[in-house]
Amino acid sequence: MSKLHIETTINGEPAEYLCDPHETLLSALRNAVGLTGTKEGCATGDCGACSILVDGRLVPACLVLAPEAQGRRVTTIEGLSRGDALHPLQQKFLEHAALQCGICTPGFIVAAKALLDAKPDPSEEEARYWLAGNLCRCTGYDKIVRAVLDAASEMKGSAA
Amino acid sequence: MVAIRYEAPRSVSEAVRLMAADPGALVLAGGTDLLVQFRAGVRQPSAFVDVKRIPELMSIAIDAQGLRLGAAAPAAVIGEHAELRRLWPGLAESVRLIGSTQIQGRGSVGGNLCNGSPAADTTCALIVNRAQCVVAGPGGERTVPVEEFCTGPGRTVLQPGELLVAIRVPRPAARTADAYLRLIPRTEMDIAVAGAGASVTLDAAGVCTAARVAIGAVAPTALRVPEAEQALVGSPLDEASLKRAADAAAAAARPIDDKRGTAAYRRTVAGVLTRRAAAIAAARARGSDL
Amino acid sequence: MTTPRDFKYVGTRPIRHDGVDKVTGRASYGADPAWPGMLHGFVLRSPHAHARIVSIDTKAAEAVPGVHAVITGKDLPETTATIALGEAAIDLRDIGDNVLARTKALYHGHAVAAVAATTIDIARQAAAAIDVVYEVLEPVTGIDRAIAADAPILHPALRTKGASADAGRPTNIASRMELKRGDVDAGFAEADVVVEREFRTPMVHQGYIEPHACIARCGEDGRAVVWCTTQGPFVVRDACAAIVGLDSANVKVVPSEIGGGFGGKIVVYLEPIALALARRAQRPVKIVMGRDEVFRATGPTSGSKVRVKLGAKRDGTIVAASASLWYEAGAYAGSPVGAGAMCMLAAYKIPNFFVEAYDVVVNKPKVAAYRAPGSPIAAFAMESAVDEIARELKIDPIEVRLRNANAEGDRAPYGPKYGPIGLTEMLETARAHPHWRAPLGANQGRGFAVGFWFNAGMNSSATVTLNADGSAAVVTGNPDIGGTRAAQAIMAAEELGIPVERVRSNVGDTDGSGFTDVTGGSRVCYATGMAVIRAAEDAREQLRARAATIWNVGKDAVGWEDGRAIPPAGTEKASPLTVAEIAAKMTHTGGPIVGRASLYAPMAGPAFGAHICDLEVDPETGRSRIVRYTAFQDVGKAVHPSYVEGQMQGGVAQGIGWALNEEYIYSADGVMENAGFLDYRMPVASDLPMIETVIVEVANPLHPYGVRGVGEVPIVPPLAAVANAMRDATGIRFTELPLSPPRVLEAIEAAAAVPVEA
């Protein structure tokens, strides 16, 4: 069985990898590409730990086949910070103690970025429903929601 | 070890050719059901035929006749379509209920139908909106009413070599509106334990002149409930007629006990949701600017 | 001992030092690394809940190209060692048999063989080629079946420990214990009201988002390294050594960052398998569990049956309590029923009680610790019963607790006298809180419950090393699940008098850090924190001694204030020296400065929590949602308040899930039907409101800062708080969890069918 050669863009940079036809994009990112920030929690699309953006759209990497990334733009947690500057969401997660074990954090931050891209001023309820696909077992979500709303507020402020 | 292929056809005819040539090939839209089943060993395709590079399967178009919805268009894109939401609020609701935001980025109405789950959220809403499935195959194109598309859990009318390419929904008549509700234990993420969709058309006096009711997750397929429709037609959609419709829906349900709910529970809730969905559809129709 | 003092860093909220790695995805968890030459492991699991393993033929599997090793239970030596594990001791023979079954498969998913191959697909394919012949036996699927006279027996040699009658017969009851005081019969005789109920809870899982994962390698010389996600690297080392047959000194365990544990990662599952495969293949082997394996084959907590009977006087004083607890141990003995029995009455000063507790084996995965193990189940029963007493007597629920609350000097039901405990303070704080008086809407109800946990002490070691620039590195052996590195940095900074940002806190491996008991038992901030404080004090003493050398004075004459050594008055050419200034000269004043401490901390000290829960129910569908929640807890001293709040909120969320929707659903033949996050329903963000936390601080005299453990208590009250809220909203007492919509609706419909008496 020969592998497929896929050319894509990951976090703004051209990238390529070899993959099995039936391999998931999550597996290709973590193994062939070496970006392990995206996590596997369930492999059935129910936990959000593998959240990435493909062409700007929030998807679960465990339910995307690796060949599908051909010619597309993929964004992972590793693409959020700019140089040594953290994205406001990353900074707010730290300030609000919105992480304990941290395994769900990359997925939450990518999902929250997609939220704020689509809805720069979400209400608490909108944020909670948008993030319902991201499971956290440590925090009870309270500080995560506060961090997201605070980041929204800051990003709106600096955009003005 | 058998090699599994990945194909990405660019046209419907290419896709049909691939499907017809290889009986083990399966269509890959969002993958939110297929890839889960593949991982669990329940489905073992010889090839994944990824249809998302075929424009007709991804597009959403609304004209004077109504909606032509590409079978593989992701729920998120459908949910963001302002005109679709205005004309078919219940259908848009049902689409936005599928899974999580991440699943919405992938899952499609076509995939939902072809998976043949009795609990699929969009099926009831499609039925009450008189949707038609556009199927392409080696023999050409054919149309199947959506309520006939699924024949049982996991089974559809698709023949070897065929694939679902689009869903057509006729433009609603004046003073027509739909609604869809489902019951899940949590607020998100769960498969529907019971679901109900309703579409009602009112005359100028507010009397119902046409109605469609469908219930989901309470039978091997989503069920249209003519008795519930009859209870609504000719009525002002008041509490009494809504209750009659609800009772008819509960009576028509043929649910099972499973890990998501008991049969008795599903039967009761199918009635409750029918009443509530019909009430919302009625309120929408009364306030409608169509 | 605790002396009140003004803290500079303790009680502040600095950003945790490991935080940037976690928000950028750089932090390395169990499944993240790849080692050169690595193979992939896959575990073959029993398809039967109860079966004798007649034979296993691995020849076909071994012949598959790309397969480098295949093992079964017969490849592991039988061990009879025991090791300390968390707050109990564990029989390694059971753990070894659980890791790889020898003669019987005791639950669906029980590991029976494992394969290491060049790709995971090949490993899976080869595992499918292993021919296992089973003699299928009738499974025992719950407590009632397990204790029935004609029950199938899991372990023919098992006899009930602690039983008097029937002690010699084969049984599924692994042990029985009792706690008693006074004369319960006399107590009930003088009671004005008596409440008696039976409660049931299902098996539930800790639900950590990171599945178990490890990579192991073993060289020709028998030296092994295991990288794994674990709460207890020393446990992994000692368990692996015994189970695989290696010398403990030759096994180094390097803990990864851990993606949640809650008690479920203090046991070994994959590690001995990976090690045994790695030894046979002479290549590193990586094994990662799938989510369904996590549910089926790790360590959920017990399902239970609890009967409780309470007797009270009209003024609310509880005069008698009796209870019987049966907890599922899973396939091998060792449920937390004993702890449950000890916690059940801990908040209450009851003169007469009798509690008996049964540990029951069933054909389900062997249970492991889950956050205050045993206590939530017992509290569900007790706090529901106390709620009934309060209703019968028409006394405010918080008032009933106040009238019976234990205080310093009272004797805990499990023996010792309480030191200073914050129970009364916390209850009064709850009663004064606006939540208790806020109006409720239609179909809404309010519930109150208290909870208790002992909080462990145990072994901890720490080193604090000074760098030449005056910064410090802390090393302990406790994986950080909840922000303990941040707390440790705060404590070291406080003792040394240097800024928190100048302290780096690390988790060492088993070669680099002194022996440390697990991260668990709410003990890290308390016991390991104590070690960090003592190690920092040790370093500070060395700094003082170096300053003395620099000034050529006696060490006793050197003062210390605010991170600076103070010269004795009148010393020539001497001004205070900062830590950095002293450290810069350490090479010339005696060499490196390393502070150390190792200790066995006494039990941290009991801690109590109290929760108020508002719930709204849809009476037509039985569906409910939590509308408001406030958690009160005596934490002794909140070293980093944000992470204390986080522990409380996380425990509340788990408790709410346990109360409303979580359960292991079993088929008649003992197969879990909902082994995934779709149908094992944990709370999602839209299910919960903001969770308000109120921290009460009554100092624990055993800790220099007054710290009590915080992590476990928060999961104890919610089961009853939610059930009591449901009682308030519906008028119906629910005695079985979860309060899923079908169960709630059925009860509402049944109640509506019964004519209501005035």
Short mmCIF file of N, CA and C in Angstrom, two decimals, chain C residues 290-350:
data_model
loop_
_atom_site.label_atom_id
_atom_site.label_comp_id
_atom_site.label_asym_id
_atom_site.label_seq_id
_atom_site.Cartn_x
_atom_site.Cartn_y
_atom_site.Cartn_z
N GLY C 290 -7.72 3.87 23.26
CA GLY C 290 -8.85 4.55 22.65
C GLY C 290 -9.86 4.88 23.73
N ARG C 291 -10.77 5.80 23.44
CA ARG C 291 -11.74 6.23 24.44
C ARG C 291 -12.60 5.07 24.91
N ASP C 292 -12.98 4.17 24.02
CA ASP C 292 -13.82 3.07 24.48
C ASP C 292 -13.04 2.16 25.44
N GLU C 293 -11.74 2.01 25.20
CA GLU C 293 -10.92 1.23 26.14
C GLU C 293 -10.85 1.92 27.50
N VAL C 294 -10.78 3.24 27.49
CA VAL C 294 -10.74 3.96 28.76
C VAL C 294 -11.99 3.64 29.58
N PHE C 295 -13.15 3.66 28.90
CA PHE C 295 -14.38 3.36 29.65
C PHE C 295 -14.43 1.91 30.09
N ARG C 296 -14.08 1.00 29.19
CA ARG C 296 -14.30 -0.42 29.48
C ARG C 296 -13.24 -1.02 30.37
N ALA C 297 -12.02 -0.49 30.31
CA ALA C 297 -10.91 -1.25 30.87
C ALA C 297 -9.97 -0.43 31.74
N THR C 298 -10.42 0.68 32.30
CA THR C 298 -9.60 1.33 33.31
C THR C 298 -10.37 1.24 34.63
N GLY C 299 -10.40 2.29 35.43
CA GLY C 299 -10.96 2.16 36.77
C GLY C 299 -12.05 3.15 37.10
N PRO C 300 -13.29 2.91 36.64
CA PRO C 300 -14.40 3.76 37.06
C PRO C 300 -14.62 3.62 38.57
N THR C 301 -15.61 4.32 39.08
CA THR C 301 -15.92 4.14 40.49
C THR C 301 -17.19 3.32 40.65
N SER C 302 -17.40 2.83 41.86
CA SER C 302 -18.43 1.85 42.15
C SER C 302 -19.84 2.32 41.86
N GLY C 303 -20.65 1.37 41.37
CA GLY C 303 -22.09 1.50 41.53
C GLY C 303 -22.40 1.09 42.96
N SER C 304 -23.56 1.46 43.47
CA SER C 304 -23.78 1.22 44.90
C SER C 304 -25.24 1.01 45.24
N LYS C 305 -25.41 0.42 46.41
CA LYS C 305 -26.72 0.36 47.07
C LYS C 305 -26.46 0.79 48.51
N VAL C 306 -27.20 1.77 48.99
CA VAL C 306 -26.98 2.27 50.37
C VAL C 306 -28.32 2.41 51.06
N ARG C 307 -28.46 1.75 52.19
CA ARG C 307 -29.66 1.93 53.02
C ARG C 307 -29.29 2.80 54.20
N VAL C 308 -30.13 3.78 54.48
CA VAL C 308 -29.84 4.64 55.63
C VAL C 308 -31.11 4.86 56.42
N LYS C 309 -30.93 4.91 57.72
CA LYS C 309 -32.07 5.16 58.62
C LYS C 309 -31.60 6.20 59.64
N LEU C 310 -32.36 7.28 59.77
CA LEU C 310 -32.00 8.33 60.73
C LEU C 310 -33.15 8.56 61.69
N GLY C 311 -32.78 8.81 62.94
CA GLY C 311 -33.80 9.16 63.92
C GLY C 311 -33.46 10.49 64.55
N ALA C 312 -34.44 11.39 64.67
CA ALA C 312 -34.17 12.72 65.22
C ALA C 312 -35.26 13.13 66.22
N LYS C 313 -34.88 14.01 67.13
CA LYS C 313 -35.85 14.61 68.05
C LYS C 313 -36.54 15.77 67.33
N ARG C 314 -37.59 16.22 67.91
CA ARG C 314 -38.37 17.29 67.30
C ARG C 314 -37.53 18.56 67.12
N ASP C 315 -36.53 18.76 67.98
CA ASP C 315 -35.73 19.98 67.85
C ASP C 315 -34.64 19.84 66.79
N GLY C 316 -34.64 18.73 66.07
CA GLY C 316 -33.68 18.59 64.97
C GLY C 316 -32.43 17.82 65.33
N THR C 317 -32.25 17.47 66.59
CA THR C 317 -31.05 16.71 66.97
C THR C 317 -31.16 15.28 66.45
N ILE C 318 -30.15 14.84 65.75
CA ILE C 318 -30.14 13.46 65.25
C ILE C 318 -29.61 12.57 66.37
N VAL C 319 -30.42 11.60 66.80
CA VAL C 319 -30.03 10.79 67.95
C VAL C 319 -29.57 9.38 67.55
N ALA C 320 -29.91 8.97 66.31
CA ALA C 320 -29.48 7.63 65.91
C ALA C 320 -29.34 7.57 64.41
N ALA C 321 -28.36 6.78 63.96
CA ALA C 321 -28.18 6.59 62.52
C ALA C 321 -27.71 5.17 62.28
N SER C 322 -28.34 4.51 61.32
CA SER C 322 -27.80 3.22 60.91
C SER C 322 -27.74 3.18 59.39
N ALA C 323 -26.76 2.48 58.87
CA ALA C 323 -26.60 2.44 57.42
C ALA C 323 -25.95 1.14 57.01
N SER C 324 -26.33 0.67 55.82
CA SER C 324 -25.66 -0.46 55.18
C SER C 324 -25.24 -0.01 53.80
N LEU C 325 -23.98 -0.21 53.49
CA LEU C 325 -23.45 0.21 52.21
C LEU C 325 -22.91 -0.99 51.45
N TRP C 326 -23.33 -1.12 50.22
CA TRP C 326 -22.73 -2.12 49.32
C TRP C 326 -22.16 -1.37 48.13
N TYR C 327 -20.87 -1.51 47.90
CA TYR C 327 -20.23 -0.86 46.75
C TYR C 327 -19.66 -1.93 45.82
N GLU C 328 -19.78 -1.69 44.53
CA GLU C 328 -19.14 -2.58 43.56
C GLU C 328 -17.62 -2.34 43.56
N ALA C 329 -16.88 -3.44 43.67
CA ALA C 329 -15.42 -3.32 43.57
C ALA C 329 -14.96 -3.53 42.14
N GLY C 330 -15.89 -3.99 41.28
CA GLY C 330 -15.45 -4.43 39.96
C GLY C 330 -14.89 -5.83 40.08
N ALA C 331 -14.00 -6.17 39.18
CA ALA C 331 -13.57 -7.57 39.06
C ALA C 331 -12.70 -8.06 40.21
N TYR C 332 -12.10 -7.19 40.94
CA TYR C 332 -11.23 -7.58 42.05
C TYR C 332 -11.59 -6.76 43.27
N ALA C 333 -11.30 -7.31 44.45
CA ALA C 333 -11.65 -6.64 45.69
C ALA C 333 -11.02 -5.25 45.76
N GLY C 334 -11.69 -4.36 46.47
CA GLY C 334 -11.08 -3.05 46.74
C GLY C 334 -11.90 -1.85 46.34
N SER C 335 -13.17 -1.82 46.70
CA SER C 335 -13.95 -0.61 46.48
C SER C 335 -13.68 0.35 47.64
N PRO C 336 -14.07 1.61 47.48
CA PRO C 336 -13.88 2.57 48.58
C PRO C 336 -15.03 2.58 49.59
N VAL C 337 -15.66 1.42 49.80
CA VAL C 337 -16.82 1.40 50.69
C VAL C 337 -16.43 1.74 52.13
N GLY C 338 -15.22 1.35 52.51
CA GLY C 338 -14.79 1.68 53.87
C GLY C 338 -14.70 3.19 54.07
N ALA C 339 -14.09 3.85 53.10
CA ALA C 339 -13.99 5.31 53.20
C ALA C 339 -15.38 5.94 53.20
N GLY C 340 -16.27 5.41 52.35
CA GLY C 340 -17.63 5.92 52.31
C GLY C 340 -18.29 5.81 53.67
N ALA C 341 -18.11 4.65 54.30
CA ALA C 341 -18.70 4.44 55.62
C ALA C 341 -18.14 5.44 56.64
N MET C 342 -16.86 5.72 56.54
CA MET C 342 -16.23 6.63 57.50
C MET C 342 -16.64 8.08 57.28
N CYS C 343 -16.90 8.43 56.04
CA CYS C 343 -17.23 9.83 55.74
C CYS C 343 -18.69 10.16 55.99
N MET C 344 -19.52 9.12 55.92
CA MET C 344 -20.96 9.35 55.84
C MET C 344 -21.49 10.24 56.95
N LEU C 345 -21.05 10.01 58.17
CA LEU C 345 -21.60 10.73 59.32
C LEU C 345 -20.64 11.79 59.83
N ALA C 346 -19.58 12.06 59.08
CA ALA C 346 -18.47 12.87 59.61
C ALA C 346 -18.87 14.27 60.04
N ALA C 347 -19.90 14.83 59.40
CA ALA C 347 -20.27 16.20 59.76
C ALA C 347 -21.13 16.25 61.01
N TYR C 348 -21.66 15.12 61.42
CA TYR C 348 -22.72 15.11 62.42
C TYR C 348 -22.29 14.50 63.74
N LYS C 349 -22.72 15.16 64.81
CA LYS C 349 -22.42 14.67 66.15
C LYS C 349 -23.57 13.77 66.55
N ILE C 350 -23.44 12.48 66.28
CA ILE C 350 -24.54 11.54 66.53
C ILE C 350 -24.10 10.56 67.60
#
